[in-house]
PDB file of C-alpha atoms in Angstrom:
ATOM      1  CA  UNK A   1      -0.003   0.001  -0.116  1.00 83.00           C
ATOM      2  CA  UNK A   2       1.171   3.359  -0.923  1.00 93.00           C
ATOM      3  CA  UNK A   3       2.271   5.672   2.137  1.00 95.00           C
ATOM      4  CA  UNK A   4       2.011   2.937   4.566  1.00 96.00           C
ATOM      5  CA  UNK A   5       4.357   1.468   7.110  1.00 97.00           C
ATOM      6  CA  UNK A   6       3.619  -1.830   9.016  1.00 97.00           C
ATOM      7  CA  UNK A   7       5.142  -2.117  12.419  1.00 98.00           C
ATOM      8  CA  UNK A   8       7.032  -5.813  12.301  1.00 98.00           C
ATOM      9  CA  UNK A   9       8.698  -5.414  15.827  1.00 98.00           C
ATOM     10  CA  UNK A  10       8.997  -3.069  18.527  1.00 98.00           C
ATOM     11  CA  UNK A  11      11.443  -2.941  21.775  1.00 98.00           C
ATOM     12  CA  UNK A  12      10.681  -0.592  24.884  1.00 98.00           C
ATOM     13  CA  UNK A  13      14.075   1.159  25.087  1.00 98.00           C
ATOM     14  CA  UNK A  14      12.879   3.750  28.077  1.00 98.00           C
ATOM     15  CA  UNK A  15       9.872   3.675  29.980  1.00 97.00           C
ATOM     16  CA  UNK A  16       9.468   6.812  32.263  1.00 94.00           C
ATOM     17  CA  UNK A  17       6.775   8.985  33.889  1.00 92.00           C
ATOM     18  CA  UNK A  18       6.390  11.372  31.053  1.00 91.00           C
ATOM     19  CA  UNK A  19       6.933   9.201  27.941  1.00 94.00           C
ATOM     20  CA  UNK A  20       7.883   5.503  26.456  1.00 97.00           C
ATOM     21  CA  UNK A  21      10.873   5.258  23.794  1.00 98.00           C
ATOM     22  CA  UNK A  22      10.546   2.354  21.478  1.00 98.00           C
ATOM     23  CA  UNK A  23      12.687   1.216  18.875  1.00 98.00           C
ATOM     24  CA  UNK A  24      10.544  -0.372  15.903  1.00 98.00           C
ATOM     25  CA  UNK A  25      11.242  -2.164  12.808  1.00 98.00           C
ATOM     26  CA  UNK A  26       8.921  -1.071  10.108  1.00 98.00           C
ATOM     27  CA  UNK A  27       7.948  -2.492   6.503  1.00 97.00           C
ATOM     28  CA  UNK A  28       8.145   0.063   4.175  1.00 97.00           C
ATOM     29  CA  UNK A  29       5.736   0.137   0.883  1.00 96.00           C
ATOM     30  CA  UNK A  30       8.456  -1.263  -1.277  1.00 96.00           C
ATOM     31  CA  UNK A  31       9.016  -4.433   0.996  1.00 96.00           C
ATOM     32  CA  UNK A  32      12.196  -3.139   2.459  1.00 97.00           C
ATOM     33  CA  UNK A  33      12.368  -2.396   6.425  1.00 98.00           C
ATOM     34  CA  UNK A  34      13.502   0.579   8.494  1.00 98.00           C
ATOM     35  CA  UNK A  35      14.278   1.369  12.027  1.00 98.00           C
ATOM     36  CA  UNK A  36      11.699   3.695  13.647  1.00 98.00           C
ATOM     37  CA  UNK A  37      12.394   4.911  17.360  1.00 98.00           C
ATOM     38  CA  UNK A  38       9.175   6.460  18.636  1.00 98.00           C
ATOM     39  CA  UNK A  39       8.580   8.767  21.592  1.00 97.00           C
ATOM     40  CA  UNK A  40       5.037   7.465  23.148  1.00 97.00           C
ATOM     41  CA  UNK A  41       3.238  10.340  24.855  1.00 96.00           C
ATOM     42  CA  UNK A  42      -0.185  10.724  26.779  1.00 94.00           C
ATOM     43  CA  UNK A  43      -0.681  14.049  25.040  1.00 97.00           C
ATOM     44  CA  UNK A  44      -1.240  17.648  26.146  1.00 97.00           C
ATOM     45  CA  UNK A  45      -3.524  20.620  26.170  1.00 98.00           C
ATOM     46  CA  UNK A  46      -3.203  24.308  25.837  1.00 98.00           C
ATOM     47  CA  UNK A  47      -5.291  26.855  26.346  1.00 98.00           C
ATOM     48  CA  UNK A  48      -5.220  30.576  25.222  1.00 98.00           C
ATOM     49  CA  UNK A  49      -7.089  32.609  27.968  1.00 98.00           C
ATOM     50  CA  UNK A  50      -8.450  35.998  26.305  1.00 98.00           C
ATOM     51  CA  UNK A  51      -9.704  38.811  28.357  1.00 98.00           C
ATOM     52  CA  UNK A  52     -12.578  41.130  27.391  1.00 97.00           C
ATOM     53  CA  UNK A  53     -10.013  43.757  26.019  1.00 97.00           C
ATOM     54  CA  UNK A  54      -8.372  41.032  23.826  1.00 98.00           C
ATOM     55  CA  UNK A  55      -5.468  40.475  26.126  1.00 98.00           C
ATOM     56  CA  UNK A  56      -4.052  37.126  26.552  1.00 98.00           C
ATOM     57  CA  UNK A  57      -2.406  35.574  29.709  1.00 98.00           C
ATOM     58  CA  UNK A  58       0.886  34.129  29.160  1.00 98.00           C
ATOM     59  CA  UNK A  59       3.363  32.129  31.271  1.00 97.00           C
ATOM     60  CA  UNK A  60       7.127  32.793  31.627  1.00 97.00           C
ATOM     61  CA  UNK A  61       9.026  29.640  32.636  1.00 95.00           C
ATOM     62  CA  UNK A  62      12.843  28.199  32.338  1.00 96.00           C
ATOM     63  CA  UNK A  63      12.830  25.185  29.713  1.00 96.00           C
ATOM     64  CA  UNK A  64      15.665  23.077  30.936  1.00 96.00           C
ATOM     65  CA  UNK A  65      16.401  21.531  27.354  1.00 95.00           C
ATOM     66  CA  UNK A  66      17.024  24.859  26.039  1.00 96.00           C
ATOM     67  CA  UNK A  67      18.339  26.363  29.266  1.00 97.00           C
ATOM     68  CA  UNK A  68      16.134  29.396  28.620  1.00 97.00           C
ATOM     69  CA  UNK A  69      12.977  31.210  29.733  1.00 97.00           C
ATOM     70  CA  UNK A  70      10.232  30.632  27.190  1.00 98.00           C
ATOM     71  CA  UNK A  71       6.632  32.676  26.511  1.00 98.00           C
ATOM     72  CA  UNK A  72       4.074  29.975  26.379  1.00 98.00           C
ATOM     73  CA  UNK A  73       0.169  30.070  26.761  1.00 98.00           C
ATOM     74  CA  UNK A  74      -0.870  27.947  29.943  1.00 97.00           C
ATOM     75  CA  UNK A  75      -0.470  24.027  28.891  1.00 97.00           C
ATOM     76  CA  UNK A  76       0.464  20.666  30.361  1.00 96.00           C
ATOM     77  CA  UNK A  77       0.171  17.008  29.814  1.00 96.00           C
ATOM     78  CA  UNK A  78      -2.635  14.641  30.239  1.00 96.00           C
ATOM     79  CA  UNK A  79      -2.869  12.327  32.845  1.00 93.00           C
ATOM     80  CA  UNK A  80      -3.741   8.648  32.427  1.00 89.00           C
ATOM     81  CA  UNK A  81      -7.455   8.209  31.976  1.00 92.00           C
ATOM     82  CA  UNK A  82      -7.912  12.072  31.945  1.00 95.00           C
ATOM     83  CA  UNK A  83      -9.552  13.616  29.061  1.00 96.00           C
ATOM     84  CA  UNK A  84      -8.153  16.885  27.272  1.00 97.00           C
ATOM     85  CA  UNK A  85     -10.935  19.028  28.001  1.00 97.00           C
ATOM     86  CA  UNK A  86     -10.489  18.535  31.993  1.00 97.00           C
ATOM     87  CA  UNK A  87      -6.934  18.676  31.614  1.00 97.00           C
ATOM     88  CA  UNK A  88      -7.169  22.222  29.948  1.00 97.00           C
ATOM     89  CA  UNK A  89      -9.295  23.892  32.633  1.00 96.00           C
ATOM     90  CA  UNK A  90      -7.075  21.934  35.324  1.00 96.00           C
ATOM     91  CA  UNK A  91      -3.767  23.788  33.676  1.00 96.00           C
ATOM     92  CA  UNK A  92      -5.629  27.162  33.313  1.00 97.00           C
ATOM     93  CA  UNK A  93      -6.301  27.255  36.573  1.00 96.00           C
ATOM     94  CA  UNK A  94      -3.098  25.898  38.166  1.00 95.00           C
ATOM     95  CA  UNK A  95      -1.204  28.147  36.387  1.00 95.00           C
ATOM     96  CA  UNK A  96      -2.703  31.381  35.836  1.00 96.00           C
ATOM     97  CA  UNK A  97      -5.311  30.990  38.675  1.00 95.00           C
ATOM     98  CA  UNK A  98      -8.125  31.492  36.040  1.00 96.00           C
ATOM     99  CA  UNK A  99     -11.524  29.821  35.527  1.00 96.00           C
ATOM    100  CA  UNK A 100     -14.051  30.752  32.368  1.00 96.00           C
ATOM    101  CA  UNK A 101     -17.206  30.914  31.103  1.00 97.00           C
ATOM    102  CA  UNK A 102     -16.505  30.224  27.683  1.00 97.00           C
ATOM    103  CA  UNK A 103     -14.194  27.234  26.612  1.00 96.00           C
ATOM    104  CA  UNK A 104     -13.877  26.700  22.983  1.00 97.00           C
ATOM    105  CA  UNK A 105     -12.003  23.862  21.140  1.00 98.00           C
ATOM    106  CA  UNK A 106      -9.606  25.127  18.569  1.00 98.00           C
ATOM    107  CA  UNK A 107      -8.404  21.544  17.306  1.00 98.00           C
ATOM    108  CA  UNK A 108      -4.982  19.448  17.786  1.00 98.00           C
ATOM    109  CA  UNK A 109      -1.782  19.539  16.427  1.00 98.00           C
ATOM    110  CA  UNK A 110       1.210  17.000  16.342  1.00 98.00           C
ATOM    111  CA  UNK A 111       4.177  19.008  17.519  1.00 96.00           C
ATOM    112  CA  UNK A 112       6.792  16.604  16.308  1.00 95.00           C
ATOM    113  CA  UNK A 113       5.105  13.660  14.009  1.00 96.00           C
ATOM    114  CA  UNK A 114       8.109  12.274  12.581  1.00 96.00           C
ATOM    115  CA  UNK A 115       8.985  10.419  15.890  1.00 96.00           C
ATOM    116  CA  UNK A 116       6.477  11.248  18.711  1.00 97.00           C
ATOM    117  CA  UNK A 117       2.762  10.266  19.133  1.00 97.00           C
ATOM    118  CA  UNK A 118       2.104  13.510  21.100  1.00 97.00           C
ATOM    119  CA  UNK A 119      -1.120  15.169  20.250  1.00 98.00           C
ATOM    120  CA  UNK A 120      -1.706  18.673  21.585  1.00 98.00           C
ATOM    121  CA  UNK A 121      -5.393  19.778  21.972  1.00 98.00           C
ATOM    122  CA  UNK A 122      -5.994  23.666  21.755  1.00 98.00           C
ATOM    123  CA  UNK A 123      -8.587  25.550  23.591  1.00 98.00           C
ATOM    124  CA  UNK A 124      -9.646  29.294  23.987  1.00 98.00           C
ATOM    125  CA  UNK A 125     -10.892  30.670  27.456  1.00 98.00           C
ATOM    126  CA  UNK A 126     -13.182  33.494  27.514  1.00 98.00           C
ATOM    127  CA  UNK A 127     -15.083  35.531  30.151  1.00 98.00           C
ATOM    128  CA  UNK A 128     -12.150  35.118  32.496  1.00 97.00           C
ATOM    129  CA  UNK A 129     -12.152  35.403  36.770  1.00 95.00           C
ATOM    130  CA  UNK A 130      -8.710  35.242  37.866  1.00 92.00           C
ATOM    131  CA  UNK A 131      -8.011  33.696  41.332  1.00 89.00           C
ATOM    132  CA  UNK A 132      -4.966  32.119  43.031  1.00 85.00           C
ATOM    133  CA  UNK A 133      -2.220  29.792  41.091  1.00 85.00           C
ATOM    134  CA  UNK A 134      -1.978  26.227  42.184  1.00 81.00           C
ATOM    135  CA  UNK A 135       1.179  25.382  41.126  1.00 81.00           C
ATOM    136  CA  UNK A 136       2.993  21.722  40.765  1.00 80.00           C
ATOM    137  CA  UNK A 137       5.748  21.658  43.614  1.00 83.00           C
ATOM    138  CA  UNK A 138       8.657  21.722  40.763  1.00 85.00           C
ATOM    139  CA  UNK A 139       6.836  24.386  38.687  1.00 84.00           C
ATOM    140  CA  UNK A 140       7.876  27.825  38.984  1.00 92.00           C
ATOM    141  CA  UNK A 141       6.704  30.660  36.491  1.00 94.00           C
ATOM    142  CA  UNK A 142       5.517  34.132  35.942  1.00 95.00           C
ATOM    143  CA  UNK A 143       2.125  35.160  34.855  1.00 96.00           C
ATOM    144  CA  UNK A 144       1.885  38.347  32.561  1.00 97.00           C
ATOM    145  CA  UNK A 145      -0.907  39.907  30.411  1.00 97.00           C
ATOM    146  CA  UNK A 146      -0.208  40.977  26.912  1.00 98.00           C
ATOM    147  CA  UNK A 147      -2.247  42.413  24.296  1.00 98.00           C
ATOM    148  CA  UNK A 148      -3.532  39.573  21.730  1.00 98.00           C
ATOM    149  CA  UNK A 149      -2.166  41.761  18.659  1.00 98.00           C
ATOM    150  CA  UNK A 150       1.204  42.397  20.316  1.00 98.00           C
ATOM    151  CA  UNK A 151       1.447  38.574  20.767  1.00 98.00           C
ATOM    152  CA  UNK A 152       0.565  37.915  17.125  1.00 98.00           C
ATOM    153  CA  UNK A 153       3.579  40.437  16.358  1.00 98.00           C
ATOM    154  CA  UNK A 154       5.723  38.352  18.804  1.00 98.00           C
ATOM    155  CA  UNK A 155       4.859  35.249  16.961  1.00 98.00           C
ATOM    156  CA  UNK A 156       6.079  36.737  13.773  1.00 98.00           C
ATOM    157  CA  UNK A 157       9.100  38.408  15.055  1.00 98.00           C
ATOM    158  CA  UNK A 158      10.329  35.120  16.521  1.00 98.00           C
ATOM    159  CA  UNK A 159      10.105  36.286  20.000  1.00 97.00           C
ATOM    160  CA  UNK A 160       7.593  33.119  20.722  1.00 98.00           C
ATOM    161  CA  UNK A 161       9.357  30.058  20.069  1.00 98.00           C
ATOM    162  CA  UNK A 162       6.910  27.545  21.360  1.00 97.00           C
ATOM    163  CA  UNK A 163       5.139  26.015  18.717  1.00 97.00           C
ATOM    164  CA  UNK A 164       1.728  25.168  20.495  1.00 98.00           C
ATOM    165  CA  UNK A 165       1.688  29.016  21.512  1.00 98.00           C
ATOM    166  CA  UNK A 166       2.215  30.131  18.297  1.00 98.00           C
ATOM    167  CA  UNK A 167      -0.466  28.185  16.646  1.00 98.00           C
ATOM    168  CA  UNK A 168      -2.856  29.229  19.415  1.00 98.00           C
ATOM    169  CA  UNK A 169      -2.227  32.626  19.055  1.00 98.00           C
ATOM    170  CA  UNK A 170      -2.558  32.919  15.362  1.00 98.00           C
ATOM    171  CA  UNK A 171      -5.694  31.004  15.533  1.00 98.00           C
ATOM    172  CA  UNK A 172      -7.176  33.205  18.281  1.00 98.00           C
ATOM    173  CA  UNK A 173      -6.648  36.240  16.243  1.00 98.00           C
ATOM    174  CA  UNK A 174      -8.063  34.810  12.977  1.00 98.00           C
ATOM    175  CA  UNK A 175     -11.033  33.484  14.990  1.00 97.00           C
ATOM    176  CA  UNK A 176     -11.298  37.065  16.292  1.00 97.00           C
ATOM    177  CA  UNK A 177     -10.344  39.341  13.267  1.00 96.00           C
ATOM    178  CA  UNK A 178      -7.291  40.524  14.877  1.00 93.00           C
TER     179      UNK A 178
END
């Protein structure tokens, strides 16, 4: 079959708390085989919280793999057995202290489809009420509010490098006509 690969063998190389890595042998469409390393991930959710004045809440946090502080929208991984809707609401509250009246699904994305099974679901939150953060014990971040229009400029100027944040900002701006 054209554009199809069939798994022949799979061996777990790493099984950790966030993801599992397998080394697979796949049969290609021409009958040959190839090695495919795959990161298996439960998936995640990101939420773009938008105020009545078209400002968004972003979080700044240190990202260890890149040794830098990034600008992102609230997000997190889906726990086993948790649905993405509930995960998004939980992450929004934990990271920003916000709850919302309107919660709209904007679709999903594959952040790294060449080797990772992660799917990130995107939500837009409106009608915000702000309370207290409830960060995880290993989570340190700052919350800032910026105009959505400025966030679009930051994406286009390369100031926001996180892919899920870029996509959510651009989708929300398009939906809202900004």
